[in-house]
GROMACS .gro file of C-alpha atoms in nm:
model
  473
    1MET     CA    1   4.217   3.062  -0.482
    2ILE     CA    2   3.820   3.139  -0.488
    3SER     CA    3   3.877   3.311  -0.845
    4TYR     CA    4   4.078   3.044  -0.973
    5CYS     CA    5   3.822   2.771  -0.877
    6THR     CA    6   3.535   2.972  -1.007
    7GLY     CA    7   3.724   2.999  -1.337
    8LEU     CA    8   3.801   2.646  -1.368
    9PHE     CA    9   3.437   2.528  -1.279
   10THR     CA   10   3.290   2.782  -1.516
   11SER     CA   11   3.511   2.653  -1.793
   12ALA     CA   12   3.449   2.310  -1.727
   13ILE     CA   13   3.078   2.377  -1.747
   14VAL     CA   14   3.091   2.569  -2.056
   15TYR     CA   15   3.286   2.324  -2.222
   16ARG     CA   16   3.080   2.018  -2.118
   17GLN     CA   17   2.768   2.196  -2.209
   18TYR     CA   18   2.867   2.367  -2.561
   19PHE     CA   19   3.198   2.220  -2.714
   20HIS     CA   20   3.222   1.866  -2.576
   21ARG     CA   21   3.214   1.597  -2.852
   22LEU     CA   22   2.898   1.458  -2.688
   23ARG     CA   23   2.732   1.797  -2.700
   24TYR     CA   24   2.470   1.679  -2.981
   25PHE     CA   25   2.321   1.403  -2.786
   26PRO     CA   26   2.004   1.472  -2.590
   27GLY     CA   27   1.970   1.449  -2.225
   28PRO     CA   28   1.925   1.654  -1.903
   29TRP     CA   29   2.161   1.965  -1.885
   30GLU     CA   30   2.276   1.861  -1.534
   31ALA     CA   31   2.381   1.514  -1.673
   32LYS     CA   32   2.630   1.708  -1.921
   33ILE     CA   33   2.791   1.880  -1.632
   34THR     CA   34   2.856   1.606  -1.374
   35LYS     CA   35   2.770   1.262  -1.275
   36LEU     CA   36   2.712   1.358  -0.913
   37TRP     CA   37   2.366   1.475  -1.024
   38HIS     CA   38   2.279   1.108  -1.118
   39VAL     CA   39   2.398   0.987  -0.777
   40TRP     CA   40   2.145   1.219  -0.632
   41LYS     CA   41   1.853   1.108  -0.869
   42CYS     CA   42   1.916   0.741  -0.783
   43ARG     CA   43   1.996   0.774  -0.417
   44GLY     CA   44   1.695   0.578  -0.323
   45GLY     CA   45   1.806   0.281  -0.534
   46GLN     CA   46   1.564   0.309  -0.824
   47ASN     CA   47   1.783   0.390  -1.112
   48HIS     CA   48   1.593   0.157  -1.346
   49LEU     CA   49   1.292   0.373  -1.316
   50PHE     CA   50   1.482   0.699  -1.345
   51ILE     CA   51   1.668   0.571  -1.666
   52ASP     CA   52   1.330   0.453  -1.813
   53GLU     CA   53   1.177   0.800  -1.769
   54LEU     CA   54   1.473   0.950  -1.936
   55HIS     CA   55   1.434   0.710  -2.248
   56HIS     CA   56   1.065   0.828  -2.283
   57LYS     CA   57   1.155   1.194  -2.262
   58TYR     CA   58   1.473   1.190  -2.469
   59GLY     CA   59   1.478   0.914  -2.692
   60SER     CA   60   1.694   0.589  -2.753
   61ILE     CA   61   2.022   0.757  -2.712
   62ILE     CA   62   2.055   0.975  -2.399
   63ARG     CA   63   2.361   1.157  -2.253
   64THR     CA   64   2.355   1.038  -1.899
   65GLY     CA   65   2.696   1.194  -1.800
   66PRO     CA   66   3.000   1.415  -1.924
   67GLU     CA   67   3.138   1.106  -2.101
   68GLU     CA   68   2.849   0.854  -2.080
   69LEU     CA   69   2.573   0.761  -2.306
   70THR     CA   70   2.259   0.526  -2.225
   71ILE     CA   71   2.148   0.354  -2.521
   72ILE     CA   72   1.798   0.178  -2.545
   73ASP     CA   73   1.813   0.046  -2.897
   74PRO     CA   74   1.754  -0.341  -2.972
   75SER     CA   75   2.084  -0.344  -3.172
   76ALA     CA   76   2.298  -0.251  -2.863
   77PRO     CA   77   2.352  -0.558  -2.690
   78ARG     CA   78   2.508  -0.722  -3.001
   79VAL     CA   79   2.708  -0.406  -3.078
   80LEU     CA   80   2.836  -0.396  -2.734
   81ASP     CA   81   2.893  -0.760  -2.632
   82GLY     CA   82   2.813  -0.962  -2.980
   83PRO     CA   83   3.066  -1.143  -3.172
   84GLY     CA   84   3.359  -0.925  -3.308
   85ASN     CA   85   3.275  -0.630  -3.082
   86THR     CA   86   3.583  -0.403  -2.969
   87CYS     CA   87   3.413  -0.271  -2.672
   88GLU     CA   88   3.602  -0.308  -2.339
   89LYS     CA   89   3.437  -0.330  -1.983
   90ALA     CA   90   3.445   0.037  -1.814
   91VAL     CA   91   3.598   0.166  -1.497
   92TRP     CA   92   3.295   0.063  -1.303
   93TYR     CA   93   3.421  -0.294  -1.304
   94ASP     CA   94   3.727  -0.194  -1.080
   95PHE     CA   95   3.517  -0.172  -0.787
   96LEU     CA   96   3.655  -0.504  -0.631
   97LEU     CA   97   4.029  -0.401  -0.670
   98PRO     CA   98   4.268  -0.504  -0.550
   99GLU     CA   99   4.080  -0.826  -0.564
  100VAL     CA  100   3.980  -0.918  -0.945
  101ALA     CA  101   3.740  -1.184  -1.055
  102VAL     CA  102   3.625  -1.331  -1.389
  103ASN     CA  103   3.348  -1.102  -1.432
  104THR     CA  104   3.505  -0.771  -1.329
  105THR     CA  105   3.852  -0.816  -1.487
  106ARG     CA  106   3.892  -0.537  -1.791
  107SER     CA  107   4.137  -0.738  -1.952
  108LYS     CA  108   4.002  -0.942  -2.230
  109LYS     CA  109   4.303  -1.180  -2.217
  110HIS     CA  110   4.286  -1.241  -1.836
  111HIS     CA  111   3.928  -1.290  -1.866
  112ASP     CA  112   3.937  -1.555  -2.136
  113ILE     CA  113   4.194  -1.740  -1.945
  114ARG     CA  114   3.979  -1.732  -1.612
  115ARG     CA  115   3.694  -1.817  -1.814
  116ARG     CA  116   3.821  -2.145  -1.938
  117ILE     CA  117   3.860  -2.230  -1.563
  118TRP     CA  118   3.524  -2.134  -1.462
  119ASP     CA  119   3.380  -2.338  -1.730
  120LYS     CA  120   3.492  -2.650  -1.600
  121GLY     CA  121   3.306  -2.565  -1.286
  122PHE     CA  122   2.972  -2.535  -1.490
  123SER     CA  123   3.034  -2.826  -1.744
  124ALA     CA  124   2.782  -3.103  -1.809
  125LYS     CA  125   2.977  -3.317  -1.588
  126ALA     CA  126   2.968  -3.069  -1.303
  127LEU     CA  127   2.603  -2.983  -1.333
  128SER     CA  128   2.528  -3.351  -1.306
  129ALA     CA  129   2.726  -3.356  -0.963
  130TYR     CA  130   2.535  -3.042  -0.848
  131GLU     CA  131   2.169  -3.161  -0.954
  132ARG     CA  132   2.096  -3.397  -0.654
  133ARG     CA  133   2.218  -3.088  -0.404
  134VAL     CA  134   1.972  -2.863  -0.579
  135ILE     CA  135   1.700  -3.091  -0.581
  136ASN     CA  136   1.763  -3.143  -0.198
  137TYR     CA  137   1.738  -2.767  -0.152
  138THR     CA  138   1.429  -2.748  -0.363
  139GLU     CA  139   1.256  -2.998  -0.145
  140ALA     CA  140   1.369  -2.831   0.176
  141LEU     CA  141   1.227  -2.517   0.037
  142THR     CA  142   0.894  -2.688  -0.057
  143SER     CA  143   0.865  -2.871   0.278
  144GLN     CA  144   0.904  -2.535   0.458
  145ILE     CA  145   0.640  -2.384   0.265
  146ASP     CA  146   0.400  -2.643   0.285
  147GLN     CA  147   0.443  -2.658   0.685
  148ILE     CA  148   0.367  -2.273   0.694
  149SER     CA  149   0.057  -2.313   0.457
  150ARG     CA  150  -0.075  -2.590   0.659
  151GLU     CA  151  -0.092  -2.367   0.955
  152GLY     CA  152  -0.301  -2.117   0.749
  153GLU     CA  153  -0.029  -1.843   0.725
  154ALA     CA  154   0.085  -1.642   0.412
  155VAL     CA  155   0.440  -1.708   0.308
  156VAL     CA  156   0.685  -1.428   0.277
  157VAL     CA  157   0.851  -1.559  -0.041
  158THR     CA  158   1.104  -1.284  -0.068
  159ASP     CA  159   1.315  -1.421   0.239
  160TRP     CA  160   1.253  -1.791   0.146
  161PHE     CA  161   1.380  -1.770  -0.223
  162TYR     CA  162   1.679  -1.561  -0.106
  163TRP     CA  163   1.752  -1.810   0.174
  164TYR     CA  164   1.710  -2.106  -0.101
  165ALA     CA  165   1.936  -1.932  -0.359
  166PHE     CA  166   2.217  -1.867  -0.103
  167ASP     CA  167   2.212  -2.189   0.030
  168VAL     CA  168   2.244  -2.362  -0.298
  169ILE     CA  169   2.530  -2.127  -0.411
  170GLY     CA  170   2.718  -2.191  -0.089
  171ASP     CA  171   2.704  -2.565  -0.122
  172VAL     CA  172   2.779  -2.555  -0.499
  173ALA     CA  173   3.072  -2.316  -0.455
  174PHE     CA  174   3.219  -2.403  -0.146
  175SER     CA  175   3.049  -2.721  -0.042
  176LYS     CA  176   2.934  -2.512   0.267
  177SER     CA  177   2.574  -2.407   0.305
  178PHE     CA  178   2.450  -2.115   0.469
  179ASN     CA  179   2.155  -2.328   0.621
  180MET     CA  180   1.891  -2.062   0.597
  181LEU     CA  181   1.639  -2.293   0.495
  182ARG     CA  182   1.704  -2.508   0.803
  183ASP     CA  183   1.740  -2.214   1.049
  184LYS     CA  184   1.463  -2.008   0.903
  185GLN     CA  185   1.669  -1.689   0.934
  186TRP     CA  186   1.926  -1.485   0.760
  187HIS     CA  187   2.283  -1.571   0.790
  188PHE     CA  188   2.496  -1.294   0.930
  189ALA     CA  189   2.740  -1.306   0.626
  190VAL     CA  190   2.433  -1.289   0.375
  191LYS     CA  191   2.284  -0.985   0.585
  192LEU     CA  192   2.629  -0.825   0.558
  193LEU     CA  193   2.651  -0.880   0.166
  194ARG     CA  194   2.310  -0.743   0.115
  195ARG     CA  195   2.366  -0.434   0.310
  196ALA     CA  196   2.700  -0.372   0.125
  197MET     CA  197   2.525  -0.439  -0.205
  198SER     CA  198   2.305  -0.131  -0.158
  199LEU     CA  199   2.602   0.077  -0.187
  200LEU     CA  200   2.592  -0.019  -0.581
  201GLY     CA  201   2.281   0.153  -0.612
  202PRO     CA  202   2.382   0.501  -0.563
  203PHE     CA  203   2.751   0.473  -0.639
  204SER     CA  204   2.734   0.277  -0.951
  205PRO     CA  205   2.690   0.614  -1.166
  206VAL     CA  206   3.032   0.741  -1.020
  207PRO     CA  207   3.251   0.439  -0.924
  208TRP     CA  208   3.557   0.670  -0.849
  209LEU     CA  209   3.343   0.826  -0.564
  210ALA     CA  210   3.309   0.458  -0.428
  211GLN     CA  211   3.695   0.438  -0.448
  212ILE     CA  212   3.749   0.735  -0.251
  213ALA     CA  213   3.479   0.632   0.005
  214PHE     CA  214   3.654   0.301   0.066
  215HIS     CA  215   3.973   0.446   0.097
  216PHE     CA  216   3.902   0.734   0.336
  217PHE     CA  217   3.585   0.607   0.516
  218PRO     CA  218   3.632   0.211   0.575
  219TRP     CA  219   3.482   0.276   0.914
  220ALA     CA  220   3.131   0.412   0.777
  221TYR     CA  221   2.826   0.191   0.832
  222LEU     CA  222   2.760   0.037   0.492
  223ILE     CA  223   3.138   0.061   0.384
  224ARG     CA  224   3.220  -0.124   0.691
  225ASP     CA  225   2.981  -0.391   0.618
  226TRP     CA  226   3.134  -0.398   0.258
  227PHE     CA  227   3.472  -0.479   0.387
  228LYS     CA  228   3.336  -0.732   0.670
  229MET     CA  229   3.165  -0.921   0.362
  230LEU     CA  230   3.498  -0.908   0.171
  231ARG     CA  231   3.690  -1.046   0.473
  232TRP     CA  232   3.414  -1.338   0.508
  233CYS     CA  233   3.447  -1.440   0.154
  234LYS     CA  234   3.811  -1.445   0.156
  235GLN     CA  235   3.804  -1.650   0.473
  236ARG     CA  236   3.557  -1.904   0.294
  237MET     CA  237   3.808  -1.937   0.009
  238GLU     CA  238   4.114  -1.980   0.260
  239GLU     CA  239   3.919  -2.257   0.422
  240ARG     CA  240   3.852  -2.426   0.074
  241ILE     CA  241   4.200  -2.403  -0.032
  242HIS     CA  242   4.326  -2.580   0.285
  243SER     CA  243   4.040  -2.849   0.289
  244THR     CA  244   4.108  -3.204   0.215
  245MET     CA  245   3.747  -3.276   0.095
  246ASP     CA  246   3.706  -3.447  -0.223
  247LYS     CA  247   3.342  -3.307  -0.285
  248SER     CA  248   3.301  -3.146  -0.620
  249ASP     CA  249   3.232  -2.772  -0.619
  250VAL     CA  250   3.332  -2.448  -0.812
  251ALA     CA  251   3.602  -2.374  -0.587
  252HIS     CA  252   3.765  -2.702  -0.656
  253TRP     CA  253   3.827  -2.610  -1.033
  254LEU     CA  254   3.956  -2.269  -0.927
  255ILE     CA  255   4.197  -2.381  -0.672
  256GLU     CA  256   4.304  -2.691  -0.890
  257ALA     CA  257   4.413  -2.468  -1.183
  258SER     CA  258   4.629  -2.273  -0.984
  259PRO     CA  259   4.899  -2.525  -0.842
  260LYS     CA  260   4.924  -2.665  -1.185
  261ASN     CA  261   5.086  -2.342  -1.294
  262GLY     CA  262   5.266  -2.319  -0.950
  263SER     CA  263   5.068  -2.010  -0.906
  264LEU     CA  264   4.835  -2.054  -0.598
  265THR     CA  265   4.989  -1.764  -0.412
  266SER     CA  266   4.981  -1.501  -0.691
  267ASP     CA  267   4.624  -1.627  -0.771
  268GLN     CA  268   4.516  -1.525  -0.429
  269GLN     CA  269   4.357  -1.208  -0.553
  270TRP     CA  270   4.169  -1.406  -0.836
  271LEU     CA  271   4.059  -1.649  -0.581
  272ASN     CA  272   3.921  -1.391  -0.338
  273GLY     CA  273   3.752  -1.194  -0.616
  274ASP     CA  274   3.595  -1.489  -0.764
  275ALA     CA  275   3.447  -1.616  -0.415
  276ILE     CA  276   3.289  -1.262  -0.398
  277ALA     CA  277   3.164  -1.281  -0.743
  278ILE     CA  278   2.997  -1.622  -0.748
  279LEU     CA  279   2.814  -1.531  -0.425
  280ILE     CA  280   2.665  -1.230  -0.559
  281ALA     CA  281   2.614  -1.335  -0.931
  282GLY     CA  282   2.482  -1.687  -0.810
  283SER     CA  283   2.229  -1.591  -0.556
  284ASP     CA  284   2.049  -1.251  -0.610
  285THR     CA  285   1.985  -1.316  -0.962
  286VAL     CA  286   1.822  -1.658  -0.899
  287ALA     CA  287   1.632  -1.520  -0.595
  288SER     CA  288   1.509  -1.201  -0.745
  289THR     CA  289   1.371  -1.395  -1.061
  290LEU     CA  290   1.179  -1.657  -0.853
  291VAL     CA  291   1.023  -1.363  -0.661
  292PHE     CA  292   0.874  -1.208  -0.983
  293THR     CA  293   0.790  -1.541  -1.149
  294MET     CA  294   0.580  -1.644  -0.850
  295PHE     CA  295   0.395  -1.306  -0.808
  296GLU     CA  296   0.324  -1.327  -1.206
  297ILE     CA  297   0.218  -1.689  -1.171
  298ALA     CA  298   0.000  -1.591  -0.864
  299CYS     CA  299  -0.169  -1.308  -1.032
  300ASN     CA  300  -0.233  -1.513  -1.358
  301GLN     CA  301  -0.448  -1.804  -1.243
  302SER     CA  302  -0.530  -1.927  -1.602
  303ARG     CA  303  -0.163  -1.938  -1.683
  304GLN     CA  304  -0.084  -2.113  -1.352
  305ASN     CA  305  -0.323  -2.375  -1.461
  306LEU     CA  306  -0.148  -2.420  -1.805
  307LEU     CA  307   0.176  -2.483  -1.657
  308PHE     CA  308   0.016  -2.723  -1.400
  309HIS     CA  309  -0.101  -2.916  -1.688
  310GLU     CA  310   0.223  -2.923  -1.867
  311LEU     CA  311   0.388  -3.042  -1.563
  312GLN     CA  312   0.113  -3.271  -1.423
  313ASP     CA  313   0.225  -3.589  -1.572
  314LEU     CA  314   0.579  -3.496  -1.600
  315ASP     CA  315   0.876  -3.629  -1.366
  316ILE     CA  316   0.998  -3.292  -1.258
  317TYR     CA  317   1.294  -3.451  -1.112
  318ASN     CA  318   1.428  -3.520  -1.447
  319ARG     CA  319   1.628  -3.222  -1.546
  320GLU     CA  320   1.644  -3.299  -1.919
  321LYS     CA  321   1.266  -3.353  -1.939
  322LEU     CA  322   1.236  -2.992  -1.765
  323GLN     CA  323   1.446  -2.848  -2.010
  324HIS     CA  324   1.207  -2.908  -2.281
  325CYS     CA  325   0.883  -2.769  -2.135
  326ASP     CA  326   0.778  -2.513  -2.353
  327TYR     CA  327   0.562  -2.317  -2.139
  328LEU     CA  328   0.774  -2.338  -1.842
  329ASN     CA  329   1.069  -2.178  -2.022
  330ALA     CA  330   0.831  -1.935  -2.182
  331ILE     CA  331   0.748  -1.829  -1.825
  332ILE     CA  332   1.101  -1.796  -1.711
  333ASN     CA  333   1.189  -1.598  -2.046
  334GLU     CA  334   0.887  -1.359  -1.999
  335THR     CA  335   0.985  -1.281  -1.645
  336LEU     CA  336   1.362  -1.224  -1.745
  337ARG     CA  337   1.220  -0.985  -2.004
  338LEU     CA  338   1.003  -0.786  -1.778
  339HIS     CA  339   1.175  -0.817  -1.450
  340PRO     CA  340   1.572  -0.853  -1.542
  341ALA     CA  341   1.785  -0.982  -1.262
  342VAL     CA  342   2.025  -0.704  -1.357
  343PRO     CA  343   1.804  -0.386  -1.448
  344THR     CA  344   2.062  -0.135  -1.547
  345GLY     CA  345   2.413  -0.276  -1.527
  346GLY     CA  346   2.664  -0.374  -1.773
  347TYR     CA  347   2.891  -0.070  -1.850
  348ARG     CA  348   3.095  -0.077  -2.145
  349GLN     CA  349   3.378   0.168  -2.303
  350SER     CA  350   3.365   0.227  -2.672
  351PRO     CA  351   3.687   0.163  -2.863
  352PRO     CA  352   3.911   0.437  -2.939
  353GLY     CA  353   3.806   0.469  -3.306
  354GLY     CA  354   3.424   0.483  -3.197
  355LEU     CA  355   3.129   0.251  -3.305
  356ILE     CA  356   2.794   0.271  -3.462
  357VAL     CA  357   2.465   0.194  -3.335
  358ASN     CA  358   2.170   0.182  -3.566
  359GLY     CA  359   2.321   0.431  -3.790
  360THR     CA  360   2.441   0.684  -3.505
  361TYR     CA  361   2.819   0.726  -3.459
  362ILE     CA  362   2.937   0.689  -3.082
  363PRO     CA  363   3.263   0.863  -3.024
  364GLY     CA  364   3.555   0.643  -2.875
  365ASN     CA  365   3.644   0.602  -2.513
  366VAL     CA  366   3.270   0.685  -2.389
  367THR     CA  367   3.121   0.488  -2.121
  368ILE     CA  368   2.785   0.310  -2.264
  369VAL     CA  369   2.516   0.117  -2.072
  370SER     CA  370   2.238  -0.046  -2.230
  371PRO     CA  371   1.977  -0.121  -1.958
  372ARG     CA  372   1.785  -0.434  -1.988
  373TYR     CA  373   1.492  -0.295  -1.777
  374SER     CA  374   1.407  -0.055  -2.051
  375LEU     CA  375   1.511  -0.286  -2.341
  376GLY     CA  376   1.264  -0.539  -2.241
  377ARG     CA  377   0.999  -0.270  -2.234
  378LEU     CA  378   1.035  -0.129  -2.605
  379GLY     CA  379   0.724  -0.100  -2.795
  380SER     CA  380   0.932  -0.168  -3.111
  381CYS     CA  381   1.036  -0.517  -2.994
  382TYR     CA  382   0.719  -0.627  -2.803
  383GLU     CA  383   0.358  -0.617  -2.850
  384GLN     CA  384   0.206  -0.497  -2.517
  385PRO     CA  385   0.557  -0.460  -2.373
  386ARG     CA  386   0.457  -0.392  -2.011
  387SER     CA  387   0.231  -0.707  -1.978
  388TRP     CA  388   0.348  -1.048  -1.880
  389ILE     CA  389   0.248  -1.273  -2.145
  390PRO     CA  390   0.443  -1.590  -2.180
  391GLU     CA  391   0.260  -1.694  -2.495
  392ARG     CA  392   0.484  -1.453  -2.683
  393TRP     CA  393   0.755  -1.691  -2.661
  394THR     CA  394   0.542  -2.008  -2.780
  395THR     CA  395   0.208  -1.981  -2.940
  396LYS     CA  396   0.219  -1.597  -3.015
  397LYS     CA  397   0.554  -1.551  -3.139
  398GLU     CA  398   0.423  -1.253  -3.350
  399MET     CA  399   0.415  -1.070  -3.032
  400VAL     CA  400   0.798  -1.063  -3.027
  401LYS     CA  401   0.868  -0.825  -3.324
  402ASP     CA  402   1.273  -0.808  -3.248
  403ALA     CA  403   1.436  -1.067  -3.023
  404THR     CA  404   1.767  -0.926  -3.057
  405ALA     CA  405   1.678  -0.670  -2.764
  406PHE     CA  406   1.659  -1.009  -2.534
  407SER     CA  407   1.981  -1.102  -2.366
  408PRO     CA  408   1.908  -1.174  -1.989
  409PHE     CA  409   2.230  -1.369  -1.952
  410SER     CA  410   2.427  -1.146  -2.186
  411ILE     CA  411   2.592  -1.252  -2.497
  412GLY     CA  412   2.936  -1.322  -2.619
  413ARG     CA  413   3.251  -1.366  -2.420
  414TYR     CA  414   3.093  -1.199  -2.117
  415SER     CA  415   2.785  -1.412  -2.102
  416CYS     CA  416   2.667  -1.570  -1.778
  417VAL     CA  417   2.898  -1.867  -1.701
  418GLY     CA  418   2.643  -2.003  -1.432
  419LYS     CA  419   2.344  -1.976  -1.676
  420SER     CA  420   2.288  -2.354  -1.684
  421LEU     CA  421   2.281  -2.386  -1.290
  422ALA     CA  422   2.042  -2.078  -1.266
  423MET     CA  423   1.799  -2.232  -1.521
  424MET     CA  424   1.832  -2.554  -1.337
  425GLU     CA  425   1.723  -2.399  -1.005
  426LEU     CA  426   1.461  -2.182  -1.157
  427ARG     CA  427   1.307  -2.504  -1.340
  428PHE     CA  428   1.330  -2.719  -1.038
  429VAL     CA  429   1.165  -2.459  -0.793
  430ILE     CA  430   0.884  -2.342  -1.025
  431SER     CA  431   0.797  -2.681  -1.136
  432MET     CA  432   0.789  -2.822  -0.770
  433LEU     CA  433   0.580  -2.540  -0.646
  434VAL     CA  434   0.322  -2.518  -0.922
  435LYS     CA  435   0.271  -2.893  -0.930
  436ARG     CA  436   0.233  -2.929  -0.567
  437PHE     CA  437   0.031  -2.588  -0.471
  438ARG     CA  438  -0.230  -2.368  -0.605
  439ILE     CA  439  -0.065  -2.038  -0.553
  440ASP     CA  440  -0.260  -1.698  -0.466
  441ILE     CA  441  -0.155  -1.343  -0.368
  442SER     CA  442  -0.237  -1.269  -0.014
  443ASP     CA  443  -0.521  -1.065   0.072
  444MET     CA  444  -0.290  -0.836   0.275
  445ASP     CA  445  -0.042  -0.818  -0.024
  446LYS     CA  446  -0.130  -0.722  -0.371
  447GLY     CA  447   0.243  -0.686  -0.469
  448ASP     CA  448   0.256  -0.316  -0.393
  449ARG     CA  449   0.560  -0.348  -0.170
  450LEU     CA  450   0.734  -0.585  -0.437
  451PHE     CA  451   0.768  -0.289  -0.675
  452PHE     CA  452   0.765   0.014  -0.428
  453ASP     CA  453   1.070  -0.135  -0.246
  454LEU     CA  454   1.236  -0.267  -0.540
  455ARG     CA  455   1.597  -0.153  -0.558
  456ASP     CA  456   1.829  -0.144  -0.850
  457GLN     CA  457   2.174  -0.215  -0.680
  458PHE     CA  458   2.339  -0.377  -0.982
  459THR     CA  459   2.121  -0.679  -0.909
  460ALA     CA  460   1.759  -0.626  -0.871
  461ALA     CA  461   1.636  -0.662  -0.480
  462PRO     CA  462   1.266  -0.682  -0.473
  463GLY     CA  463   1.050  -0.560  -0.207
  464GLY     CA  464   0.851  -0.804   0.029
  465LEU     CA  465   0.581  -1.056  -0.133
  466GLU     CA  466   0.341  -1.256   0.067
  467LEU     CA  467   0.183  -1.549  -0.126
  468ARG     CA  468  -0.065  -1.813  -0.015
  469PHE     CA  469  -0.006  -2.165  -0.095
  470HIS     CA  470  -0.284  -2.415  -0.110
  471PRO     CA  471  -0.199  -2.795  -0.143
  472ARG     CA  472  -0.333  -2.971  -0.440
  473THR     CA  473  -0.531  -3.296  -0.402
   0.00000   0.00000   0.00000
């Protein structure tokens, strides 16, 4: 048995190193042998930094696994997700099975059917129904920050922005807020979700290992939290199915579409999966973007003043007017470029016949990922790529050399269905806080924890950040 295993592993290593169809692509020798090496490297949850380091060492196309390529080229997003692409979602997206959601199904047919239902929940009419709720939570957030500031205390905005984002999505998704802004503490279900999400950091490179762990070790600490979180989401959807409320929310559209086809029971796995998907995609992304935006605004007083002057005489409760605030939108875009809400996620599988990326042939049935964190810092696409300069989207457009690399909400059929809601939240919070307060970095916090503790767990999980808010006279 020992000699058999030795021969098996030796032959696999030799084949993957010297005879595999991806052997000509550069990358660490360990990556050519096994993805477990990648798990070890990103065990601390900072895969975005590790991949960026590989990019600077090996170039724009890196072999990061026996059957995986990481491509950091501005044309990659269009090739992988743009119109007419023939790629499919990779096996990574099976992590929710047996539940399945609109953003995890690998079937284009099923995705398109489900996406049409989701689109109703984020239509212009639906967004108008959500608007007052978003404003109410934004006012509650502003009021809490004002109270803390008047007591002379710094505000741990990381907590407050997460509480805000989850309260909003709980209400918009299920008409049931987590009430964390009111209670000033984490809801137990959100704590479960955030702990469970930490699994996606080290397990993302090897989704099959996660499935093994889920199957054989459901009692283990973080895995136990994962299943508790899944059960809680299922219970919320079950409650919403049997609720008689008429209040408009996203779940209303998902549930309504099932009985029309006589399929509410058979759609249960879709409804459960969608419940999980909307909580994750609709909260973490908004919260992390708010944290990084406020950090940059606090560090750039002159640009904060420019934004204040743009908002000074504006009705910031008018969503349509905020949509046309050039500098506000530039600030959001620049934050999404430099600090993407999904740093390295978005695994795709090349079609059987392969594809071409910037003149390079990629063989078929290869896992491909094009990380936004590194794409947003390409010197070939942006001048001073590691600096936060909102003007590159307004008065200094020459600083954007190639805008095709910028796709914070993805593109094509897999583009973010909740983009309009997310932008509404971002615009309301940023405009309300900047118009009401002058914002500074706390003397005790220069942003070190924000980046040192930043974790890439599919969505970005920033570290703690303390800011001081000074009421404007």
